[in-house]
PDB file of C-alpha atoms in Angstrom:
ATOM      1  CA  MET T   1     117.779 138.712 -87.089  1.00  0.00           C
ATOM      2  CA  LEU T   2     114.245 139.333 -85.837  1.00  0.00           C
ATOM      3  CA  ARG T   3     111.312 138.823 -88.202  1.00  0.00           C
ATOM      4  CA  VAL T   4     108.492 141.367 -88.481  1.00  0.00           C
ATOM      5  CA  ALA T   5     105.263 140.672 -90.373  1.00  0.00           C
ATOM      6  CA  VAL T   6     103.161 143.731 -91.251  1.00  0.00           C
ATOM      7  CA  VAL T   7      99.503 143.001 -91.997  1.00  0.00           C
ATOM      8  CA  ALA T   8      97.937 145.099 -94.767  1.00  0.00           C
ATOM      9  CA  SER T   9      94.157 144.824 -94.434  1.00  0.00           C
ATOM     10  CA  PRO T  10      92.433 146.606 -97.337  1.00  0.00           C
ATOM     11  CA  PRO T  11      91.998 149.479 -97.682  1.00  0.00           C
ATOM     12  CA  VAL T  12      95.333 149.917 -95.918  1.00  0.00           C
ATOM     13  CA  SER T  13      96.991 153.200 -94.957  1.00  0.00           C
ATOM     14  CA  MET T  14     100.092 153.679 -97.107  1.00  0.00           C
ATOM     15  CA  PHE T  15     101.687 155.847 -94.417  1.00  0.00           C
ATOM     16  CA  ASN T  16     101.136 153.204 -91.729  1.00  0.00           C
ATOM     17  CA  LEU T  17     102.522 150.540 -94.042  1.00  0.00           C
ATOM     18  CA  ALA T  18     105.694 152.526 -94.738  1.00  0.00           C
ATOM     19  CA  ILE T  19     106.624 153.191 -91.105  1.00  0.00           C
ATOM     20  CA  PRO T  20     107.906 149.704 -90.114  1.00  0.00           C
ATOM     21  CA  GLU T  21     109.989 149.302 -93.270  1.00  0.00           C
ATOM     22  CA  LEU T  22     111.448 152.801 -92.895  1.00  0.00           C
ATOM     23  CA  LEU T  23     112.599 152.290 -89.308  1.00  0.00           C
ATOM     24  CA  PHE T  24     113.367 148.575 -88.941  1.00  0.00           C
ATOM     25  CA  ASP T  25     115.362 148.626 -92.175  1.00  0.00           C
ATOM     26  CA  LYS T  26     117.859 151.037 -90.585  1.00  0.00           C
ATOM     27  CA  VAL T  27     118.863 148.645 -87.781  1.00  0.00           C
ATOM     28  CA  GLU T  28     122.134 146.804 -88.390  1.00  0.00           C
ATOM     29  CA  VAL T  29     123.636 144.300 -85.949  1.00  0.00           C
ATOM     30  CA  ASP T  30     127.026 142.592 -86.329  1.00  0.00           C
ATOM     31  CA  GLY T  31     127.275 143.887 -89.872  1.00  0.00           C
ATOM     32  CA  GLY T  32     123.886 142.526 -90.902  1.00  0.00           C
ATOM     33  CA  PRO T  33     120.246 143.614 -90.714  1.00  0.00           C
ATOM     34  CA  GLY T  34     118.613 143.518 -87.298  1.00  0.00           C
ATOM     35  CA  TYR T  35     115.187 142.845 -88.787  1.00  0.00           C
ATOM     36  CA  ALA T  36     113.585 141.197 -91.782  1.00  0.00           C
ATOM     37  CA  VAL T  37     110.287 142.905 -92.632  1.00  0.00           C
ATOM     38  CA  VAL T  38     107.587 141.131 -94.639  1.00  0.00           C
ATOM     39  CA  ILE T  39     104.324 142.780 -95.700  1.00  0.00           C
ATOM     40  CA  CYS T  40     101.404 140.392 -96.031  1.00  0.00           C
ATOM     41  CA  ALA T  41      97.683 140.476 -96.805  1.00  0.00           C
ATOM     42  CA  PRO T  42      94.685 138.138 -96.640  1.00  0.00           C
ATOM     43  CA  ASP T  43      94.768 137.943-100.443  1.00  0.00           C
ATOM     44  CA  PRO T  44      98.269 138.375-101.931  1.00  0.00           C
ATOM     45  CA  GLY T  45      98.397 140.587-104.986  1.00  0.00           C
ATOM     46  CA  PRO T  46      96.887 144.049-105.508  1.00  0.00           C
ATOM     47  CA  VAL T  47      95.736 145.535-102.188  1.00  0.00           C
ATOM     48  CA  PRO T  48      93.618 148.734-102.198  1.00  0.00           C
ATOM     49  CA  THR T  49      94.815 151.652-100.071  1.00  0.00           C
ATOM     50  CA  THR T  50      92.950 154.482 -98.380  1.00  0.00           C
ATOM     51  CA  GLY T  51      94.580 156.815-100.917  1.00  0.00           C
ATOM     52  CA  GLY T  52      92.890 155.140-103.877  1.00  0.00           C
ATOM     53  CA  LEU T  53      95.968 153.324-105.152  1.00  0.00           C
ATOM     54  CA  ASP T  54      96.681 149.599-105.275  1.00  0.00           C
ATOM     55  CA  LEU T  55      99.840 148.122-103.774  1.00  0.00           C
ATOM     56  CA  HIS T  56     101.212 144.730-104.788  1.00  0.00           C
ATOM     57  CA  VAL T  57     101.653 142.576-101.676  1.00  0.00           C
ATOM     58  CA  PRO T  58     103.258 139.221-102.534  1.00  0.00           C
ATOM     59  CA  HIS T  59     102.853 137.419 -99.197  1.00  0.00           C
ATOM     60  CA  GLY T  60      99.829 135.865 -97.503  1.00  0.00           C
ATOM     61  CA  LEU T  61      98.995 135.581 -93.818  1.00  0.00           C
ATOM     62  CA  GLU T  62     101.138 132.473 -93.437  1.00  0.00           C
ATOM     63  CA  ALA T  63     103.993 134.966 -92.912  1.00  0.00           C
ATOM     64  CA  LEU T  64     102.686 135.480 -89.371  1.00  0.00           C
ATOM     65  CA  ARG T  65     103.746 131.934 -88.447  1.00  0.00           C
ATOM     66  CA  GLN T  66     107.437 132.793 -88.889  1.00  0.00           C
ATOM     67  CA  ALA T  67     107.252 136.242 -87.256  1.00  0.00           C
ATOM     68  CA  ASP T  68     108.709 137.383 -83.946  1.00  0.00           C
ATOM     69  CA  THR T  69     106.571 140.530 -84.122  1.00  0.00           C
ATOM     70  CA  VAL T  70     103.308 141.167 -85.965  1.00  0.00           C
ATOM     71  CA  ILE T  71     102.199 144.731 -86.742  1.00  0.00           C
ATOM     72  CA  VAL T  72      98.683 145.458 -88.005  1.00  0.00           C
ATOM     73  CA  ALA T  73      98.634 148.632 -90.103  1.00  0.00           C
ATOM     74  CA  GLY T  74      95.724 151.041 -90.010  1.00  0.00           C
ATOM     75  CA  THR T  75      92.842 150.400 -92.348  1.00  0.00           C
ATOM     76  CA  GLY T  76      89.787 152.248 -93.574  1.00  0.00           C
ATOM     77  CA  LYS T  77      87.625 149.205 -92.821  1.00  0.00           C
ATOM     78  CA  LEU T  78      87.411 149.437 -89.048  1.00  0.00           C
ATOM     79  CA  TYR T  79      84.445 147.469 -87.838  1.00  0.00           C
ATOM     80  CA  SER T  80      84.425 144.217 -89.790  1.00  0.00           C
ATOM     81  CA  PRO T  81      87.991 142.901 -90.115  1.00  0.00           C
ATOM     82  CA  ASP T  82      88.615 139.974 -92.409  1.00  0.00           C
ATOM     83  CA  PRO T  83      87.959 136.766 -90.392  1.00  0.00           C
ATOM     84  CA  ARG T  84      91.187 135.327 -91.813  1.00  0.00           C
ATOM     85  CA  VAL T  85      93.159 138.183 -90.259  1.00  0.00           C
ATOM     86  CA  LEU T  86      91.463 137.623 -86.893  1.00  0.00           C
ATOM     87  CA  ALA T  87      92.222 133.892 -87.004  1.00  0.00           C
ATOM     88  CA  ALA T  88      95.864 134.539 -87.922  1.00  0.00           C
ATOM     89  CA  LEU T  89      96.224 137.048 -85.085  1.00  0.00           C
ATOM     90  CA  ARG T  90      94.767 134.603 -82.566  1.00  0.00           C
ATOM     91  CA  GLU T  91      97.122 131.885 -83.789  1.00  0.00           C
ATOM     92  CA  ALA T  92     100.106 134.223 -83.446  1.00  0.00           C
ATOM     93  CA  ALA T  93      99.002 135.269 -79.959  1.00  0.00           C
ATOM     94  CA  ASP T  94      98.671 131.629 -78.907  1.00  0.00           C
ATOM     95  CA  ALA T  95     102.229 131.076 -80.118  1.00  0.00           C
ATOM     96  CA  GLY T  96     103.490 133.908 -77.892  1.00  0.00           C
ATOM     97  CA  VAL T  97     104.242 136.354 -80.706  1.00  0.00           C
ATOM     98  CA  ARG T  98     104.442 140.064 -79.873  1.00  0.00           C
ATOM     99  CA  ILE T  99     101.542 141.813 -81.638  1.00  0.00           C
ATOM    100  CA  ALA T 100     101.196 145.541 -82.273  1.00  0.00           C
ATOM    101  CA  SER T 101      98.895 147.853 -84.185  1.00  0.00           C
ATOM    102  CA  ILE T 102      99.228 151.288 -85.718  1.00  0.00           C
ATOM    103  CA  CYS T 103      96.290 153.690 -85.702  1.00  0.00           C
ATOM    104  CA  THR T 104      92.990 151.918 -86.489  1.00  0.00           C
ATOM    105  CA  GLY T 105      94.695 148.531 -86.621  1.00  0.00           C
ATOM    106  CA  ALA T 106      93.724 148.332 -82.938  1.00  0.00           C
ATOM    107  CA  PHE T 107      90.170 147.417 -84.001  1.00  0.00           C
ATOM    108  CA  SER T 108      91.480 144.166 -85.511  1.00  0.00           C
ATOM    109  CA  LEU T 109      93.259 143.264 -82.271  1.00  0.00           C
ATOM    110  CA  ALA T 110      90.087 144.094 -80.368  1.00  0.00           C
ATOM    111  CA  GLU T 111      87.854 142.012 -82.656  1.00  0.00           C
ATOM    112  CA  ALA T 112      90.288 139.116 -82.309  1.00  0.00           C
ATOM    113  CA  GLY T 113      89.757 139.272 -78.551  1.00  0.00           C
ATOM    114  CA  LEU T 114      93.400 140.030 -77.815  1.00  0.00           C
ATOM    115  CA  LEU T 115      92.774 143.267 -75.908  1.00  0.00           C
ATOM    116  CA  LYS T 116      90.086 142.057 -73.520  1.00  0.00           C
ATOM    117  CA  GLY T 117      90.836 143.393 -70.028  1.00  0.00           C
ATOM    118  CA  ARG T 118      93.909 145.231 -71.306  1.00  0.00           C
ATOM    119  CA  ARG T 119      95.020 148.820 -71.847  1.00  0.00           C
ATOM    120  CA  ALA T 120      94.984 149.999 -75.455  1.00  0.00           C
ATOM    121  CA  THR T 121      94.759 153.088 -77.619  1.00  0.00           C
ATOM    122  CA  THR T 122      93.957 154.103 -81.182  1.00  0.00           C
ATOM    123  CA  TYR T 123      93.692 157.284 -83.231  1.00  0.00           C
ATOM    124  CA  TRP T 124      91.992 159.786 -80.955  1.00  0.00           C
ATOM    125  CA  THR T 125      89.052 160.388 -83.302  1.00  0.00           C
ATOM    126  CA  HIS T 126      88.156 156.681 -83.037  1.00  0.00           C
ATOM    127  CA  ALA T 127      88.939 156.138 -79.352  1.00  0.00           C
ATOM    128  CA  GLU T 128      85.369 156.619 -78.177  1.00  0.00           C
ATOM    129  CA  GLU T 129      84.078 154.180 -80.792  1.00  0.00           C
ATOM    130  CA  LEU T 130      86.623 151.571 -79.702  1.00  0.00           C
ATOM    131  CA  ARG T 131      85.507 152.120 -76.110  1.00  0.00           C
ATOM    132  CA  ARG T 132      81.836 151.782 -77.057  1.00  0.00           C
ATOM    133  CA  ARG T 133      82.288 148.627 -79.101  1.00  0.00           C
ATOM    134  CA  HIS T 134      84.626 147.003 -76.609  1.00  0.00           C
ATOM    135  CA  PRO T 135      83.783 148.106 -73.063  1.00  0.00           C
ATOM    136  CA  ASP T 136      86.048 145.363 -71.723  1.00  0.00           C
ATOM    137  CA  ILE T 137      89.097 147.268 -73.011  1.00  0.00           C
ATOM    138  CA  GLU T 138      90.692 150.074 -70.974  1.00  0.00           C
ATOM    139  CA  VAL T 139      90.946 152.582 -73.820  1.00  0.00           C
ATOM    140  CA  GLN T 140      93.525 155.313 -73.219  1.00  0.00           C
ATOM    141  CA  GLY T 141      92.773 158.003 -75.742  1.00  0.00           C
ATOM    142  CA  ASP T 142      95.432 160.488 -74.608  1.00  0.00           C
ATOM    143  CA  VAL T 143      98.667 158.545 -75.069  1.00  0.00           C
ATOM    144  CA  LEU T 144     101.022 158.012 -77.993  1.00  0.00           C
ATOM    145  CA  TYR T 145     100.990 154.263 -77.545  1.00  0.00           C
ATOM    146  CA  ALA T 146     100.130 151.684 -74.929  1.00  0.00           C
ATOM    147  CA  GLN T 147     101.655 148.338 -74.030  1.00  0.00           C
ATOM    148  CA  ASP T 148      99.958 145.654 -71.974  1.00  0.00           C
ATOM    149  CA  GLY T 149     101.909 142.410 -71.954  1.00  0.00           C
ATOM    150  CA  PRO T 150     102.819 141.308 -75.491  1.00  0.00           C
ATOM    151  CA  PHE T 151     100.203 143.583 -77.101  1.00  0.00           C
ATOM    152  CA  LEU T 152     100.956 147.148 -78.190  1.00  0.00           C
ATOM    153  CA  THR T 153      98.688 149.728 -79.791  1.00  0.00           C
ATOM    154  CA  SER T 154      99.466 153.212 -81.041  1.00  0.00           C
ATOM    155  CA  SER T 155      97.533 156.329 -81.820  1.00  0.00           C
ATOM    156  CA  GLY T 156      97.458 157.684 -85.367  1.00  0.00           C
ATOM    157  CA  TYR T 157      99.994 158.905 -87.873  1.00  0.00           C
ATOM    158  CA  ALA T 158     103.367 159.792 -86.296  1.00  0.00           C
ATOM    159  CA  ALA T 159     102.581 157.813 -83.118  1.00  0.00           C
ATOM    160  CA  GLY T 160     103.241 154.738 -85.233  1.00  0.00           C
ATOM    161  CA  ILE T 161     106.819 155.969 -85.552  1.00  0.00           C
ATOM    162  CA  ASP T 162     107.048 156.253 -81.765  1.00  0.00           C
ATOM    163  CA  LEU T 163     105.690 152.723 -81.405  1.00  0.00           C
ATOM    164  CA  CYS T 164     108.226 151.223 -83.819  1.00  0.00           C
ATOM    165  CA  LEU T 165     111.088 153.102 -82.166  1.00  0.00           C
ATOM    166  CA  HIS T 166     109.897 151.714 -78.827  1.00  0.00           C
ATOM    167  CA  LEU T 167     109.996 148.188 -80.256  1.00  0.00           C
ATOM    168  CA  ILE T 168     113.544 148.775 -81.509  1.00  0.00           C
ATOM    169  CA  ARG T 169     114.539 150.150 -78.114  1.00  0.00           C
ATOM    170  CA  THR T 170     113.055 147.100 -76.400  1.00  0.00           C
ATOM    171  CA  ASP T 171     114.961 144.742 -78.714  1.00  0.00           C
ATOM    172  CA  TYR T 172     118.281 146.566 -79.053  1.00  0.00           C
ATOM    173  CA  GLY T 173     118.391 149.411 -76.504  1.00  0.00           C
ATOM    174  CA  ALA T 174     117.897 153.180 -76.377  1.00  0.00           C
ATOM    175  CA  ALA T 175     121.170 154.093 -78.105  1.00  0.00           C
ATOM    176  CA  VAL T 176     120.271 152.015 -81.158  1.00  0.00           C
ATOM    177  CA  ALA T 177     116.720 153.378 -81.269  1.00  0.00           C
ATOM    178  CA  ASN T 178     117.945 156.965 -80.966  1.00  0.00           C
ATOM    179  CA  GLU T 179     120.430 156.394 -83.799  1.00  0.00           C
ATOM    180  CA  VAL T 180     117.664 154.985 -85.991  1.00  0.00           C
ATOM    181  CA  ALA T 181     115.595 158.080 -85.222  1.00  0.00           C
ATOM    182  CA  ARG T 182     118.527 160.278 -86.217  1.00  0.00           C
ATOM    183  CA  LEU T 183     119.046 158.415 -89.496  1.00  0.00           C
ATOM    184  CA  ALA T 184     115.334 158.593 -90.292  1.00  0.00           C
ATOM    185  CA  LEU T 185     115.219 162.319 -89.429  1.00  0.00           C
ATOM    186  CA  VAL T 186     112.456 161.846 -86.864  1.00  0.00           C
ATOM    187  CA  ALA T 187     112.135 162.772 -83.197  1.00  0.00           C
ATOM    188  CA  PRO T 188     114.029 160.604 -80.691  1.00  0.00           C
ATOM    189  CA  VAL T 189     112.227 157.870 -78.793  1.00  0.00           C
ATOM    190  CA  ARG T 190     109.233 159.350 -76.958  1.00  0.00           C
ATOM    191  CA  PRO T 191     107.919 156.957 -74.306  1.00  0.00           C
ATOM    192  CA  GLY T 192     104.200 157.194 -73.885  1.00  0.00           C
ATOM    193  CA  GLY T 193     101.720 154.913 -72.172  1.00  0.00           C
ATOM    194  CA  GLN T 194     103.492 151.580 -71.876  1.00  0.00           C
ATOM    195  CA  THR T 195     103.449 149.746 -68.547  1.00  0.00           C
ATOM    196  CA  GLN T 196     107.132 149.308 -67.723  1.00  0.00           C
ATOM    197  CA  PHE T 197     108.531 152.606 -68.946  1.00  0.00           C
ATOM    198  CA  THR T 198     105.609 154.925 -68.330  1.00  0.00           C
ATOM    199  CA  HIS T 199     106.103 158.662 -68.072  1.00  0.00           C
ATOM    200  CA  THR T 200     104.780 161.754 -69.765  1.00  0.00           C
ATOM    201  CA  PRO T 201     106.257 161.940 -73.278  1.00  0.00           C
ATOM    202  CA  LEU T 202     107.664 165.121 -74.720  1.00  0.00           C
ATOM    203  CA  PRO T 203     105.287 166.500 -77.333  1.00  0.00           C
ATOM    204  CA  PRO T 204     106.684 167.416 -80.749  1.00  0.00           C
ATOM    205  CA  GLU T 205     108.500 170.736 -80.902  1.00  0.00           C
ATOM    206  CA  ARG T 206     106.523 173.549 -82.496  1.00  0.00           C
ATOM    207  CA  GLY T 207     109.093 176.266 -83.090  1.00  0.00           C
ATOM    208  CA  THR T 208     112.759 177.142 -83.445  1.00  0.00           C
ATOM    209  CA  ALA T 209     113.300 180.279 -81.340  1.00  0.00           C
ATOM    210  CA  CYS T 210     114.889 178.193 -78.563  1.00  0.00           C
ATOM    211  CA  ALA T 211     116.498 175.604 -80.824  1.00  0.00           C
ATOM    212  CA  ASP T 212     120.031 176.958 -80.393  1.00  0.00           C
ATOM    213  CA  THR T 213     119.640 176.984 -76.625  1.00  0.00           C
ATOM    214  CA  ARG T 214     118.291 173.431 -76.625  1.00  0.00           C
ATOM    215  CA  GLY T 215     121.280 172.323 -78.690  1.00  0.00           C
ATOM    216  CA  TRP T 216     123.679 174.146 -76.365  1.00  0.00           C
ATOM    217  CA  ALA T 217     122.069 172.537 -73.325  1.00  0.00           C
ATOM    218  CA  MET T 218     122.369 169.083 -74.903  1.00  0.00           C
ATOM    219  CA  ARG T 219     126.110 169.663 -75.346  1.00  0.00           C
ATOM    220  CA  ASN T 220     126.447 170.738 -71.708  1.00  0.00           C
ATOM    221  CA  LEU T 221     124.317 168.206 -69.843  1.00  0.00           C
ATOM    222  CA  ASP T 222     127.224 167.463 -67.515  1.00  0.00           C
ATOM    223  CA  LYS T 223     127.008 170.991 -66.120  1.00  0.00           C
ATOM    224  CA  PRO T 224     124.559 172.188 -63.414  1.00  0.00           C
ATOM    225  CA  LEU T 225     122.490 174.333 -65.779  1.00  0.00           C
ATOM    226  CA  THR T 226     119.919 176.676 -64.299  1.00  0.00           C
ATOM    227  CA  LEU T 227     117.057 178.669 -65.739  1.00  0.00           C
ATOM    228  CA  THR T 228     119.298 181.724 -65.566  1.00  0.00           C
ATOM    229  CA  ASP T 229     121.996 179.942 -67.569  1.00  0.00           C
ATOM    230  CA  LEU T 230     119.493 178.965 -70.262  1.00  0.00           C
ATOM    231  CA  ALA T 231     117.993 182.451 -70.416  1.00  0.00           C
ATOM    232  CA  ARG T 232     121.434 184.050 -70.622  1.00  0.00           C
ATOM    233  CA  HIS T 233     122.360 181.817 -73.574  1.00  0.00           C
ATOM    234  CA  ALA T 234     119.073 182.662 -75.311  1.00  0.00           C
ATOM    235  CA  GLY T 235     119.611 186.362 -74.631  1.00  0.00           C
ATOM    236  CA  VAL T 236     116.196 186.823 -73.004  1.00  0.00           C
ATOM    237  CA  SER T 237     114.717 187.061 -69.535  1.00  0.00           C
ATOM    238  CA  VAL T 238     113.856 183.931 -67.559  1.00  0.00           C
ATOM    239  CA  ARG T 239     110.170 184.757 -67.942  1.00  0.00           C
ATOM    240  CA  THR T 240     110.451 185.116 -71.718  1.00  0.00           C
ATOM    241  CA  LEU T 241     112.512 181.940 -72.016  1.00  0.00           C
ATOM    242  CA  THR T 242     109.973 179.963 -70.008  1.00  0.00           C
ATOM    243  CA  ARG T 243     107.091 181.235 -72.106  1.00  0.00           C
ATOM    244  CA  ARG T 244     108.829 180.560 -75.436  1.00  0.00           C
ATOM    245  CA  PHE T 245     110.170 177.212 -74.324  1.00  0.00           C
ATOM    246  CA  HIS T 246     106.769 175.987 -73.213  1.00  0.00           C
ATOM    247  CA  ALA T 247     105.162 177.241 -76.431  1.00  0.00           C
ATOM    248  CA  GLU T 248     107.695 175.321 -78.532  1.00  0.00           C
ATOM    249  CA  SER T 249     108.267 172.179 -76.447  1.00  0.00           C
ATOM    250  CA  GLY T 250     105.064 171.810 -74.425  1.00  0.00           C
ATOM    251  CA  VAL T 251     107.021 171.582 -71.159  1.00  0.00           C
ATOM    252  CA  SER T 252     109.034 173.909 -68.960  1.00  0.00           C
ATOM    253  CA  PRO T 253     112.780 174.319 -69.592  1.00  0.00           C
ATOM    254  CA  LEU T 254     113.683 172.354 -66.467  1.00  0.00           C
ATOM    255  CA  GLN T 255     111.266 169.512 -67.291  1.00  0.00           C
ATOM    256  CA  TRP T 256     112.809 169.268 -70.751  1.00  0.00           C
ATOM    257  CA  LEU T 257     116.311 169.365 -69.274  1.00  0.00           C
ATOM    258  CA  LEU T 258     115.542 166.552 -66.811  1.00  0.00           C
ATOM    259  CA  HIS T 259     114.116 164.415 -69.622  1.00  0.00           C
ATOM    260  CA  GLN T 260     117.319 164.855 -71.644  1.00  0.00           C
ATOM    261  CA  ARG T 261     119.510 164.059 -68.626  1.00  0.00           C
ATOM    262  CA  VAL T 262     117.687 160.781 -68.010  1.00  0.00           C
ATOM    263  CA  GLU T 263     117.879 159.853 -71.706  1.00  0.00           C
ATOM    264  CA  ARG T 264     121.633 160.541 -71.675  1.00  0.00           C
ATOM    265  CA  ALA T 265     121.989 158.408 -68.537  1.00  0.00           C
ATOM    266  CA  LYS T 266     120.194 155.515 -70.249  1.00  0.00           C
ATOM    267  CA  GLU T 267     122.534 155.711 -73.232  1.00  0.00           C
ATOM    268  CA  LEU T 268     125.609 155.757 -70.990  1.00  0.00           C
ATOM    269  CA  LEU T 269     124.337 152.767 -69.040  1.00  0.00           C
ATOM    270  CA  GLU T 270     123.898 150.889 -72.309  1.00  0.00           C
ATOM    271  CA  THR T 271     127.071 151.911 -74.108  1.00  0.00           C
ATOM    272  CA  SER T 272     129.692 152.291 -71.355  1.00  0.00           C
ATOM    273  CA  THR T 273     131.010 150.572 -68.254  1.00  0.00           C
ATOM    274  CA  LEU T 274     131.300 153.799 -66.272  1.00  0.00           C
ATOM    275  CA  PRO T 275     130.579 153.536 -62.526  1.00  0.00           C
ATOM    276  CA  MET T 276     127.181 154.883 -61.488  1.00  0.00           C
ATOM    277  CA  ASP T 277     128.555 158.042 -59.917  1.00  0.00           C
ATOM    278  CA  GLN T 278     130.384 158.896 -63.147  1.00  0.00           C
ATOM    279  CA  VAL T 279     127.241 158.249 -65.196  1.00  0.00           C
ATOM    280  CA  ALA T 280     125.326 160.579 -62.869  1.00  0.00           C
ATOM    281  CA  ALA T 281     127.988 163.273 -63.200  1.00  0.00           C
ATOM    282  CA  ALA T 282     128.230 162.961 -66.986  1.00  0.00           C
ATOM    283  CA  CYS T 283     124.509 163.570 -67.481  1.00  0.00           C
ATOM    284  CA  GLY T 284     124.180 166.248 -64.792  1.00  0.00           C
ATOM    285  CA  LEU T 285     122.131 164.248 -62.296  1.00  0.00           C
ATOM    286  CA  GLY T 286     124.713 164.796 -59.577  1.00  0.00           C
ATOM    287  CA  THR T 287     124.987 161.640 -57.511  1.00  0.00           C
ATOM    288  CA  ALA T 288     124.390 157.925 -57.953  1.00  0.00           C
ATOM    289  CA  ASP T 289     121.446 158.207 -55.534  1.00  0.00           C
ATOM    290  CA  SER T 290     119.877 160.936 -57.672  1.00  0.00           C
ATOM    291  CA  LEU T 291     120.449 158.863 -60.819  1.00  0.00           C
ATOM    292  CA  ARG T 292     118.757 155.895 -59.172  1.00  0.00           C
ATOM    293  CA  ALA T 293     115.736 157.928 -58.048  1.00  0.00           C
ATOM    294  CA  HIS T 294     115.123 159.489 -61.462  1.00  0.00           C
ATOM    295  CA  LEU T 295     115.683 156.274 -63.415  1.00  0.00           C
ATOM    296  CA  VAL T 296     113.371 154.238 -61.189  1.00  0.00           C
ATOM    297  CA  ARG T 297     110.705 156.933 -61.516  1.00  0.00           C
ATOM    298  CA  ARG T 298     110.999 156.979 -65.323  1.00  0.00           C
ATOM    299  CA  THR T 299     111.585 153.304 -66.157  1.00  0.00           C
ATOM    300  CA  GLY T 300     110.782 151.242 -63.093  1.00  0.00           C
ATOM    301  CA  LEU T 301     114.367 149.892 -63.141  1.00  0.00           C
ATOM    302  CA  THR T 302     117.398 150.702 -61.022  1.00  0.00           C
ATOM    303  CA  PRO T 303     120.540 151.737 -62.932  1.00  0.00           C
ATOM    304  CA  SER T 304     122.103 148.312 -62.307  1.00  0.00           C
ATOM    305  CA  ALA T 305     118.982 146.507 -63.518  1.00  0.00           C
ATOM    306  CA  TYR T 306     118.722 148.766 -66.572  1.00  0.00           C
ATOM    307  CA  ARG T 307     122.363 148.112 -67.475  1.00  0.00           C
ATOM    308  CA  ALA T 308     121.946 144.366 -66.974  1.00  0.00           C
ATOM    309  CA  GLN T 309     118.963 144.324 -69.333  1.00  0.00           C
ATOM    310  CA  PHE T 310     120.157 146.676 -72.058  1.00  0.00           C
ATOM    311  CA  SER T 311     123.958 146.883 -71.868  1.00  0.00           C
ATOM    312  CA  ARG T 312     125.808 146.431 -75.158  1.00  0.00           C
ATOM    313  CA  HIS T 313     128.943 145.471 -73.175  1.00  0.00           C
ATOM    314  CA  GLY T 314     127.480 142.776 -70.973  1.00  0.00           C
ATOM    315  CA  THR T 315     125.644 139.509 -71.434  1.00  0.00           C
ATOM    316  CA  GLY T 316     122.196 140.615 -70.346  1.00  0.00           C
ATOM    317  CA  GLU T 317     119.030 139.711 -72.189  1.00  0.00           C
ATOM    318  CA  GLY T 318     119.120 142.956 -74.146  1.00  0.00           C
ATOM    319  CA  ALA T 319     122.832 142.964 -74.915  1.00  0.00           C
ATOM    320  CA  VAL T 320     123.832 143.940 -78.452  1.00  0.00           C
ATOM    321  CA  ALA T 321     127.318 143.548 -79.829  1.00  0.00           C
ATOM    322  CA  SER T 322     127.367 146.328 -82.358  1.00  0.00           C
ATOM    323  CA  SER T 323     125.594 149.538 -83.200  1.00  0.00           C
ATOM    324  CA  VAL T 324     123.541 150.813 -86.082  1.00  0.00           C
ATOM    325  CA  ALA T 325     125.681 151.612 -89.097  1.00  0.00           C
TER     326      ALA T 325
END
C-alpha cells in the first residue's frame, strides 16, 4: 500500500483537498486499498478554507516523513508559504519522495526551490505571476499538468483530477486508472504535459449530439472505421459530423478515434498476453508496426517496453496482481 500525504496550507481549497481522497480511495489491490491518504497541516486542528469554513485536520507535517507521495493542495495564500511547509517539502525531496501540487500549490514547490530549472504549471490565471516571481522555472501555462523528474504540478480545478489519475496510472497502470475514473464518474486519463508520456490531451467534451456515435465507435474499435462510417451512423453528412464533433470534442473525428485506439492498445498490453499483431488488430491499428509507431509517438515506449513496465500479468516494475474492485 502506497502512502500519500496531502498538505493543507491555510486557507486551503476544499475542492483541491477532496480530489486525492476521492480518487486514491477507489484503488484496491489484492483485496486491500492501494493507497493510504493522510491530510496534514502546519498546525493540526481547525484549518481555514478559501470557502470560509474550517476543516479539522488531525495530522501535522511529520506525516510527510512516511509518505511515498506528497501532494500540496491549492491555497489562497500564494506568495508567502509557511516556512514549516517549505522545510518539510525540502526534507521530503531530499529523501526522494515524489512531490506534486494542485493548482496554486505550485507556488509552495517553487518557494521551496524544488522547481528551479524545471518545467511546471499552475492555474492559468496565476501562470504569469509564477513566471515573474521565478524566472528560473519553465512555466507551461497551457497544459493540464507537467512532470519533470519526481515533481509534478497541475493547473486548476479539474486538472487536479487528471494529475491524480496520472499518478494512479504510473503506479498501477492505465486499466486501473481508467476504472477509477469510471467509478468516480470523471473523464478517463487525459495525458497532458508530462515528459515521458507527452501528447496533446483531449479537451473535455462540450455536447452530446455525437455521444451515441462516439459510444458506437468505442464498441467497434477493431473495425477500420472511416469518416463516412461515422457520419452514416450519426445520420449526417461528413461535413456536418466533422463540425459537430470538433465543437463537442475539440478535435477531429479521426484524431479522437486514433486517441481511443491507442488507449485501448495500452489497456490490452497491460491486461492481456496477446501477441502484438493481435493487439494491433483488436484496437484497429492494423499491424504490429503501426502499433509500435503510434505507441512510441504517444508514450516514448515500444509495445514490448510498455508491457514490461505496466503488465498486470508479468513481473515488471509496474506489475499489479489484481484490479480495482
